[in-house]
Short mmCIF file of N, CA and C in Angstrom, two decimals:
data_model
loop_
_atom_site.label_atom_id
_atom_site.label_comp_id
_atom_site.label_asym_id
_atom_site.label_seq_id
_atom_site.Cartn_x
_atom_site.Cartn_y
_atom_site.Cartn_z
N MET A 1 -6.65 -11.48 3.18
CA MET A 1 -7.59 -10.42 2.84
C MET A 1 -8.02 -10.61 1.38
N LYS A 2 -9.30 -10.49 1.12
CA LYS A 2 -9.83 -10.63 -0.24
C LYS A 2 -9.67 -9.30 -0.99
N LYS A 3 -9.53 -9.41 -2.31
CA LYS A 3 -9.39 -8.21 -3.14
C LYS A 3 -10.57 -7.26 -2.95
N SER A 4 -11.76 -7.80 -2.84
CA SER A 4 -12.95 -6.95 -2.72
C SER A 4 -12.97 -6.19 -1.40
N ASP A 5 -12.18 -6.62 -0.41
CA ASP A 5 -12.09 -5.92 0.87
C ASP A 5 -11.08 -4.77 0.84
N ILE A 6 -10.28 -4.71 -0.21
CA ILE A 6 -9.22 -3.70 -0.28
C ILE A 6 -9.76 -2.43 -0.93
N LYS A 7 -9.63 -1.33 -0.17
CA LYS A 7 -10.10 -0.02 -0.64
C LYS A 7 -8.90 0.80 -1.11
N ILE A 8 -9.00 1.31 -2.33
CA ILE A 8 -7.92 2.08 -2.94
C ILE A 8 -8.45 3.47 -3.29
N LEU A 9 -7.69 4.49 -2.88
CA LEU A 9 -7.98 5.87 -3.24
C LEU A 9 -6.95 6.30 -4.29
N VAL A 10 -7.42 6.75 -5.45
CA VAL A 10 -6.53 7.21 -6.51
C VAL A 10 -6.66 8.72 -6.61
N VAL A 11 -5.51 9.43 -6.49
CA VAL A 11 -5.50 10.89 -6.54
C VAL A 11 -4.59 11.34 -7.68
N ASP A 12 -5.19 11.98 -8.67
CA ASP A 12 -4.42 12.44 -9.82
C ASP A 12 -5.19 13.59 -10.46
N ASP A 13 -4.49 14.67 -10.82
CA ASP A 13 -5.16 15.81 -11.42
C ASP A 13 -5.51 15.59 -12.89
N GLU A 14 -5.01 14.51 -13.48
CA GLU A 14 -5.33 14.18 -14.87
C GLU A 14 -6.45 13.14 -14.88
N GLU A 15 -7.62 13.57 -15.32
CA GLU A 15 -8.80 12.70 -15.25
C GLU A 15 -8.68 11.43 -16.08
N ILE A 16 -7.93 11.47 -17.17
CA ILE A 16 -7.76 10.26 -17.98
C ILE A 16 -7.01 9.19 -17.19
N ASN A 17 -6.02 9.61 -16.39
CA ASN A 17 -5.30 8.65 -15.55
C ASN A 17 -6.23 8.05 -14.50
N LEU A 18 -7.09 8.89 -13.92
CA LEU A 18 -8.06 8.38 -12.94
C LEU A 18 -8.96 7.34 -13.57
N LEU A 19 -9.44 7.62 -14.76
CA LEU A 19 -10.35 6.71 -15.45
C LEU A 19 -9.68 5.37 -15.75
N VAL A 20 -8.47 5.41 -16.30
CA VAL A 20 -7.75 4.19 -16.65
C VAL A 20 -7.44 3.37 -15.41
N LEU A 21 -6.90 4.00 -14.38
CA LEU A 21 -6.56 3.27 -13.15
C LEU A 21 -7.80 2.73 -12.46
N SER A 22 -8.84 3.53 -12.39
CA SER A 22 -10.06 3.11 -11.73
C SER A 22 -10.67 1.89 -12.43
N LYS A 23 -10.80 1.96 -13.74
CA LYS A 23 -11.38 0.84 -14.49
C LYS A 23 -10.52 -0.41 -14.35
N SER A 24 -9.22 -0.25 -14.45
CA SER A 24 -8.31 -1.40 -14.37
C SER A 24 -8.36 -2.05 -12.99
N LEU A 25 -8.32 -1.24 -11.94
CA LEU A 25 -8.33 -1.78 -10.58
C LEU A 25 -9.68 -2.40 -10.22
N LYS A 26 -10.76 -1.78 -10.68
CA LYS A 26 -12.10 -2.35 -10.44
C LYS A 26 -12.24 -3.69 -11.16
N LYS A 27 -11.70 -3.76 -12.36
CA LYS A 27 -11.75 -5.01 -13.14
C LYS A 27 -10.99 -6.13 -12.41
N LEU A 28 -9.95 -5.76 -11.66
CA LEU A 28 -9.18 -6.74 -10.89
C LEU A 28 -9.89 -7.13 -9.59
N GLY A 29 -10.95 -6.39 -9.25
CA GLY A 29 -11.74 -6.76 -8.08
C GLY A 29 -11.60 -5.85 -6.87
N TYR A 30 -10.88 -4.74 -7.00
CA TYR A 30 -10.67 -3.84 -5.87
C TYR A 30 -11.78 -2.79 -5.79
N SER A 31 -11.98 -2.25 -4.60
CA SER A 31 -12.91 -1.14 -4.39
C SER A 31 -12.11 0.15 -4.60
N VAL A 32 -12.56 1.00 -5.52
CA VAL A 32 -11.77 2.18 -5.91
C VAL A 32 -12.58 3.46 -5.78
N THR A 33 -11.94 4.48 -5.20
CA THR A 33 -12.48 5.83 -5.13
C THR A 33 -11.45 6.74 -5.80
N THR A 34 -11.91 7.74 -6.53
CA THR A 34 -10.98 8.65 -7.20
C THR A 34 -11.28 10.10 -6.86
N THR A 35 -10.25 10.91 -6.97
CA THR A 35 -10.40 12.36 -6.83
C THR A 35 -9.28 13.05 -7.58
N THR A 36 -9.50 14.33 -7.92
CA THR A 36 -8.54 15.06 -8.75
C THR A 36 -7.58 15.95 -7.96
N SER A 37 -7.65 15.93 -6.63
CA SER A 37 -6.71 16.76 -5.88
C SER A 37 -6.39 16.16 -4.52
N ALA A 38 -5.21 16.49 -4.02
CA ALA A 38 -4.80 16.02 -2.71
C ALA A 38 -5.68 16.61 -1.60
N ILE A 39 -6.16 17.83 -1.80
CA ILE A 39 -7.04 18.45 -0.80
C ILE A 39 -8.33 17.63 -0.68
N LYS A 40 -8.92 17.26 -1.81
CA LYS A 40 -10.12 16.42 -1.77
C LYS A 40 -9.78 15.04 -1.22
N GLY A 41 -8.60 14.54 -1.57
CA GLY A 41 -8.15 13.24 -1.05
C GLY A 41 -8.04 13.25 0.46
N ALA A 42 -7.51 14.33 1.00
CA ALA A 42 -7.39 14.46 2.46
C ALA A 42 -8.77 14.48 3.12
N GLU A 43 -9.71 15.17 2.50
CA GLU A 43 -11.07 15.21 3.04
C GLU A 43 -11.69 13.80 3.06
N ILE A 44 -11.46 13.05 2.00
CA ILE A 44 -11.98 11.68 1.93
C ILE A 44 -11.32 10.82 3.02
N LEU A 45 -10.01 10.97 3.17
CA LEU A 45 -9.27 10.16 4.17
C LEU A 45 -9.66 10.50 5.61
N LYS A 46 -10.21 11.68 5.82
CA LYS A 46 -10.67 12.05 7.17
C LYS A 46 -11.91 11.26 7.57
N THR A 47 -12.67 10.79 6.59
CA THR A 47 -13.92 10.10 6.89
C THR A 47 -13.91 8.61 6.55
N GLU A 48 -12.98 8.17 5.71
CA GLU A 48 -12.93 6.77 5.30
C GLU A 48 -11.52 6.23 5.44
N LYS A 49 -11.42 4.91 5.67
CA LYS A 49 -10.12 4.26 5.74
C LYS A 49 -9.85 3.57 4.41
N PHE A 50 -8.61 3.70 3.94
CA PHE A 50 -8.19 3.06 2.71
C PHE A 50 -6.93 2.24 2.97
N ASN A 51 -6.85 1.09 2.30
CA ASN A 51 -5.66 0.26 2.41
C ASN A 51 -4.52 0.86 1.61
N LEU A 52 -4.85 1.52 0.51
CA LEU A 52 -3.83 2.04 -0.39
C LEU A 52 -4.27 3.37 -0.97
N VAL A 53 -3.31 4.29 -1.06
CA VAL A 53 -3.53 5.56 -1.76
C VAL A 53 -2.50 5.61 -2.89
N LEU A 54 -2.99 5.76 -4.11
CA LEU A 54 -2.13 6.00 -5.28
C LEU A 54 -2.21 7.48 -5.55
N THR A 55 -1.08 8.16 -5.52
CA THR A 55 -1.12 9.60 -5.73
C THR A 55 -0.08 10.04 -6.75
N ASP A 56 -0.47 11.00 -7.55
CA ASP A 56 0.44 11.62 -8.51
C ASP A 56 1.44 12.46 -7.73
N LEU A 57 2.64 12.60 -8.26
CA LEU A 57 3.66 13.43 -7.61
C LEU A 57 3.41 14.91 -7.87
N ASN A 58 3.18 15.26 -9.12
CA ASN A 58 3.04 16.67 -9.50
C ASN A 58 1.57 17.04 -9.66
N MET A 59 1.06 17.73 -8.66
CA MET A 59 -0.32 18.22 -8.70
C MET A 59 -0.31 19.70 -8.37
N PRO A 60 -1.31 20.46 -8.84
CA PRO A 60 -1.27 21.92 -8.70
C PRO A 60 -1.34 22.45 -7.27
N GLU A 61 -2.18 21.88 -6.41
CA GLU A 61 -2.38 22.47 -5.08
C GLU A 61 -1.35 21.99 -4.07
N ILE A 62 -1.21 20.68 -3.98
CA ILE A 62 -0.29 20.06 -3.02
C ILE A 62 0.45 18.96 -3.74
N SER A 63 1.76 18.88 -3.56
CA SER A 63 2.53 17.84 -4.24
C SER A 63 2.23 16.48 -3.63
N GLY A 64 2.52 15.44 -4.39
CA GLY A 64 2.35 14.09 -3.90
C GLY A 64 3.21 13.80 -2.68
N LEU A 65 4.39 14.43 -2.59
CA LEU A 65 5.26 14.22 -1.42
C LEU A 65 4.66 14.85 -0.17
N ASP A 66 4.11 16.06 -0.32
CA ASP A 66 3.45 16.69 0.83
C ASP A 66 2.21 15.90 1.25
N PHE A 67 1.50 15.37 0.26
CA PHE A 67 0.33 14.55 0.55
C PHE A 67 0.75 13.26 1.26
N LEU A 68 1.86 12.67 0.84
CA LEU A 68 2.40 11.48 1.52
C LEU A 68 2.66 11.77 2.99
N LEU A 69 3.30 12.89 3.28
CA LEU A 69 3.59 13.25 4.67
C LEU A 69 2.30 13.44 5.46
N TRP A 70 1.29 14.05 4.85
CA TRP A 70 0.00 14.23 5.51
C TRP A 70 -0.64 12.88 5.80
N ILE A 71 -0.62 11.99 4.82
CA ILE A 71 -1.22 10.66 4.98
C ILE A 71 -0.53 9.90 6.12
N LYS A 72 0.77 9.92 6.16
CA LYS A 72 1.49 9.18 7.19
C LYS A 72 1.19 9.71 8.59
N LYS A 73 0.83 10.99 8.67
CA LYS A 73 0.48 11.58 9.96
C LYS A 73 -0.98 11.33 10.33
N HIS A 74 -1.89 11.43 9.36
CA HIS A 74 -3.32 11.39 9.65
C HIS A 74 -4.02 10.08 9.29
N SER A 75 -3.40 9.27 8.47
CA SER A 75 -3.99 7.99 8.07
C SER A 75 -2.88 6.94 7.94
N PRO A 76 -2.17 6.69 9.04
CA PRO A 76 -0.95 5.86 8.97
C PRO A 76 -1.19 4.41 8.54
N GLN A 77 -2.42 3.93 8.61
CA GLN A 77 -2.69 2.56 8.19
C GLN A 77 -2.71 2.43 6.66
N SER A 78 -2.78 3.54 5.95
CA SER A 78 -2.83 3.53 4.49
C SER A 78 -1.43 3.41 3.88
N HIS A 79 -1.26 2.45 2.99
CA HIS A 79 -0.03 2.37 2.20
C HIS A 79 -0.13 3.44 1.12
N VAL A 80 1.02 3.92 0.66
CA VAL A 80 1.02 4.97 -0.37
C VAL A 80 1.97 4.57 -1.50
N ILE A 81 1.48 4.69 -2.72
CA ILE A 81 2.32 4.53 -3.91
C ILE A 81 2.26 5.85 -4.66
N ILE A 82 3.43 6.38 -4.98
CA ILE A 82 3.50 7.65 -5.72
C ILE A 82 3.75 7.34 -7.20
N MET A 83 3.01 8.04 -8.05
CA MET A 83 3.14 7.88 -9.50
C MET A 83 3.65 9.18 -10.10
N THR A 84 4.52 9.06 -11.10
CA THR A 84 4.99 10.27 -11.77
C THR A 84 5.61 9.94 -13.11
N ALA A 85 5.59 10.92 -13.97
CA ALA A 85 6.31 10.81 -15.24
C ALA A 85 7.63 11.56 -15.15
N PHE A 86 7.83 12.27 -14.03
CA PHE A 86 9.00 13.13 -13.89
C PHE A 86 9.78 12.85 -12.61
N GLY A 87 10.04 11.62 -12.32
CA GLY A 87 10.71 11.27 -11.07
C GLY A 87 12.22 11.30 -11.18
N SER A 88 12.85 11.60 -10.07
CA SER A 88 14.30 11.53 -9.99
C SER A 88 14.67 10.51 -8.91
N LYS A 89 15.90 10.08 -8.93
CA LYS A 89 16.37 9.11 -7.95
C LYS A 89 16.24 9.69 -6.54
N GLU A 90 16.56 10.96 -6.38
CA GLU A 90 16.49 11.60 -5.07
C GLU A 90 15.06 11.68 -4.55
N THR A 91 14.13 12.01 -5.45
CA THR A 91 12.72 12.11 -5.07
C THR A 91 12.21 10.73 -4.66
N LYS A 92 12.57 9.71 -5.42
CA LYS A 92 12.16 8.34 -5.10
C LYS A 92 12.70 7.93 -3.73
N GLU A 93 13.96 8.20 -3.47
CA GLU A 93 14.56 7.84 -2.18
C GLU A 93 13.88 8.58 -1.03
N PHE A 94 13.61 9.87 -1.23
CA PHE A 94 12.94 10.65 -0.20
C PHE A 94 11.56 10.07 0.09
N ALA A 95 10.81 9.76 -0.97
CA ALA A 95 9.46 9.22 -0.80
C ALA A 95 9.49 7.90 -0.05
N GLU A 96 10.41 7.04 -0.39
CA GLU A 96 10.50 5.74 0.28
C GLU A 96 10.96 5.89 1.73
N GLN A 97 11.84 6.84 2.00
CA GLN A 97 12.27 7.10 3.39
C GLN A 97 11.11 7.62 4.23
N LYS A 98 10.21 8.35 3.60
CA LYS A 98 9.07 8.93 4.32
C LYS A 98 7.87 7.99 4.37
N GLY A 99 8.03 6.78 3.86
CA GLY A 99 6.99 5.78 4.04
C GLY A 99 6.23 5.35 2.80
N ALA A 100 6.60 5.82 1.61
CA ALA A 100 5.93 5.37 0.40
C ALA A 100 6.28 3.90 0.15
N LEU A 101 5.31 3.15 -0.27
CA LEU A 101 5.53 1.74 -0.59
C LEU A 101 6.46 1.61 -1.78
N THR A 102 6.21 2.40 -2.79
CA THR A 102 7.08 2.44 -3.96
C THR A 102 6.77 3.69 -4.78
N PHE A 103 7.47 3.82 -5.87
CA PHE A 103 7.40 4.96 -6.76
C PHE A 103 7.26 4.39 -8.16
N LEU A 104 6.13 4.60 -8.83
CA LEU A 104 5.91 4.03 -10.16
C LEU A 104 5.93 5.09 -11.24
N GLU A 105 6.56 4.75 -12.35
CA GLU A 105 6.62 5.65 -13.50
C GLU A 105 5.30 5.61 -14.25
N LYS A 106 4.87 6.77 -14.75
CA LYS A 106 3.68 6.85 -15.59
C LYS A 106 4.09 6.65 -17.04
N PRO A 107 3.29 6.05 -17.84
CA PRO A 107 2.02 5.43 -17.50
C PRO A 107 2.26 4.18 -16.65
N VAL A 108 1.41 4.01 -15.66
CA VAL A 108 1.58 2.91 -14.71
C VAL A 108 1.26 1.58 -15.39
N ASN A 109 2.18 0.64 -15.24
CA ASN A 109 1.98 -0.71 -15.73
C ASN A 109 1.06 -1.41 -14.72
N ILE A 110 -0.14 -1.74 -15.13
CA ILE A 110 -1.16 -2.30 -14.23
C ILE A 110 -0.69 -3.63 -13.62
N SER A 111 0.01 -4.45 -14.38
CA SER A 111 0.46 -5.73 -13.81
C SER A 111 1.51 -5.52 -12.73
N VAL A 112 2.38 -4.52 -12.89
CA VAL A 112 3.36 -4.20 -11.85
C VAL A 112 2.65 -3.68 -10.61
N LEU A 113 1.68 -2.80 -10.82
CA LEU A 113 0.89 -2.26 -9.71
C LEU A 113 0.16 -3.39 -8.98
N GLU A 114 -0.45 -4.29 -9.74
CA GLU A 114 -1.16 -5.41 -9.11
C GLU A 114 -0.20 -6.28 -8.29
N ASP A 115 1.02 -6.49 -8.79
CA ASP A 115 2.00 -7.27 -8.03
C ASP A 115 2.32 -6.60 -6.69
N TYR A 116 2.50 -5.28 -6.69
CA TYR A 116 2.76 -4.56 -5.44
C TYR A 116 1.59 -4.71 -4.47
N ILE A 117 0.38 -4.59 -4.99
CA ILE A 117 -0.80 -4.71 -4.13
C ILE A 117 -0.90 -6.13 -3.57
N GLU A 118 -0.69 -7.13 -4.43
CA GLU A 118 -0.76 -8.53 -3.99
C GLU A 118 0.25 -8.82 -2.88
N VAL A 119 1.49 -8.43 -3.09
CA VAL A 119 2.56 -8.75 -2.14
C VAL A 119 2.44 -7.95 -0.85
N ASN A 120 2.12 -6.67 -0.96
CA ASN A 120 2.18 -5.80 0.21
C ASN A 120 0.87 -5.59 0.95
N ILE A 121 -0.25 -5.94 0.33
CA ILE A 121 -1.54 -5.70 0.98
C ILE A 121 -2.38 -6.98 1.05
N VAL A 122 -2.63 -7.60 -0.09
CA VAL A 122 -3.51 -8.77 -0.12
C VAL A 122 -2.92 -9.91 0.70
N ASN A 123 -1.67 -10.24 0.45
CA ASN A 123 -1.05 -11.40 1.11
C ASN A 123 -0.15 -11.01 2.27
N LYS A 124 -0.33 -9.83 2.80
CA LYS A 124 0.52 -9.33 3.88
C LYS A 124 -0.22 -9.40 5.20
N GLY A 125 0.53 -9.67 6.20
CA GLY A 125 -0.02 -9.56 7.54
C GLY A 125 -0.63 -10.84 8.06
N PHE A 126 -1.02 -10.77 9.28
CA PHE A 126 -1.61 -11.88 9.99
C PHE A 126 -2.90 -11.40 10.61
N SER A 127 -3.84 -12.25 10.58
CA SER A 127 -5.10 -11.92 11.19
C SER A 127 -5.57 -13.14 11.96
N GLY A 128 -6.10 -12.94 13.13
CA GLY A 128 -6.58 -14.06 13.91
C GLY A 128 -7.19 -13.59 15.20
N ASN A 129 -7.62 -14.53 15.98
CA ASN A 129 -8.23 -14.23 17.26
C ASN A 129 -7.44 -14.89 18.37
N ILE A 130 -7.27 -14.17 19.44
CA ILE A 130 -6.61 -14.71 20.62
C ILE A 130 -7.57 -14.51 21.78
N SER A 131 -7.78 -15.57 22.52
CA SER A 131 -8.66 -15.44 23.68
C SER A 131 -7.99 -16.10 24.87
N HIS A 132 -8.54 -15.84 26.01
CA HIS A 132 -8.04 -16.42 27.27
C HIS A 132 -6.60 -15.99 27.57
N ILE A 133 -6.30 -14.74 27.31
CA ILE A 133 -4.99 -14.20 27.67
C ILE A 133 -5.24 -12.80 28.25
N ASN A 134 -4.51 -12.48 29.25
CA ASN A 134 -4.60 -11.17 29.87
C ASN A 134 -4.12 -10.13 28.87
N LEU A 135 -4.88 -9.04 28.70
CA LEU A 135 -4.53 -8.00 27.74
C LEU A 135 -3.16 -7.41 28.03
N TYR A 136 -2.87 -7.17 29.27
CA TYR A 136 -1.56 -6.61 29.64
C TYR A 136 -0.43 -7.54 29.20
N ASP A 137 -0.58 -8.84 29.42
CA ASP A 137 0.45 -9.80 29.02
C ASP A 137 0.60 -9.84 27.50
N PHE A 138 -0.53 -9.73 26.79
CA PHE A 138 -0.48 -9.75 25.34
C PHE A 138 0.27 -8.53 24.81
N ILE A 139 0.00 -7.36 25.36
CA ILE A 139 0.68 -6.13 24.91
C ILE A 139 2.17 -6.21 25.21
N LYS A 140 2.53 -6.74 26.37
CA LYS A 140 3.96 -6.91 26.68
C LYS A 140 4.62 -7.82 25.66
N MET A 141 3.95 -8.89 25.30
CA MET A 141 4.49 -9.83 24.33
C MET A 141 4.67 -9.17 22.96
N ILE A 142 3.70 -8.38 22.53
CA ILE A 142 3.77 -7.69 21.24
C ILE A 142 4.91 -6.68 21.23
N THR A 143 5.05 -5.90 22.29
CA THR A 143 6.08 -4.85 22.32
C THR A 143 7.48 -5.42 22.46
N PHE A 144 7.59 -6.65 22.85
CA PHE A 144 8.90 -7.29 23.01
C PHE A 144 9.68 -7.32 21.70
N THR A 145 8.98 -7.36 20.55
CA THR A 145 9.64 -7.45 19.25
C THR A 145 10.18 -6.11 18.76
N ASN A 146 9.80 -5.01 19.39
CA ASN A 146 10.24 -3.67 18.99
C ASN A 146 9.85 -3.30 17.56
N ALA A 147 8.81 -3.93 17.02
CA ALA A 147 8.33 -3.59 15.69
C ALA A 147 6.96 -2.93 15.83
N GLN A 148 6.64 -2.06 14.87
CA GLN A 148 5.34 -1.41 14.91
C GLN A 148 4.27 -2.41 14.50
N LYS A 149 3.18 -2.40 15.23
CA LYS A 149 2.08 -3.30 14.94
C LYS A 149 0.76 -2.56 15.14
N LEU A 150 -0.21 -3.00 14.40
CA LEU A 150 -1.56 -2.47 14.57
C LEU A 150 -2.41 -3.61 15.11
N ILE A 151 -2.98 -3.39 16.29
CA ILE A 151 -3.83 -4.42 16.85
C ILE A 151 -5.21 -3.83 17.10
N SER A 152 -6.19 -4.67 16.92
CA SER A 152 -7.57 -4.27 17.17
C SER A 152 -8.08 -5.14 18.30
N ILE A 153 -8.63 -4.51 19.31
CA ILE A 153 -9.11 -5.24 20.46
C ILE A 153 -10.63 -5.09 20.51
N THR A 154 -11.30 -6.23 20.57
CA THR A 154 -12.76 -6.25 20.57
C THR A 154 -13.26 -7.07 21.75
N ARG A 155 -14.21 -6.53 22.45
CA ARG A 155 -14.86 -7.30 23.52
C ARG A 155 -15.83 -8.27 22.87
N PRO A 156 -15.70 -9.54 23.14
CA PRO A 156 -16.57 -10.53 22.49
C PRO A 156 -18.06 -10.31 22.80
N ASP A 157 -18.37 -9.83 23.99
CA ASP A 157 -19.77 -9.69 24.36
C ASP A 157 -20.45 -8.50 23.67
N THR A 158 -19.68 -7.49 23.28
CA THR A 158 -20.27 -6.31 22.62
C THR A 158 -19.82 -6.14 21.17
N LYS A 159 -18.87 -6.95 20.75
CA LYS A 159 -18.30 -6.90 19.40
C LYS A 159 -17.68 -5.55 19.14
#
């Protein structure tokens, strides 16, 4: 996956953090959308797909942990990184158990963030085409591994 294909949603109630992260990530070649609240972030996620959501932990309306739980239920394809200046070991463990990719201390080190994105999104996964196989047989083969997978099925004649 190319960097320009990766869509990142940054949610933070501090506008200076949004500006710094947005500029830094755009400079690295990513597509970035920002918002100042988890409620607005949820509205955006209802209409658009994002590869990654960076969210602050402490926000006035909805906490980053509650937003993480919402994302995992309504936008499960999105990876989530939680950012905070006030994290505890317990909070970090809870976030990671609930599906957060990681937990970064503020101010976020852009090179560390870029490494997480490179390893877990840019260079992750397999993409390809399989043809001349019965769909039922393919699904049986995929489920044999007992791992969660996301597959997209396209009819070649209609795309």
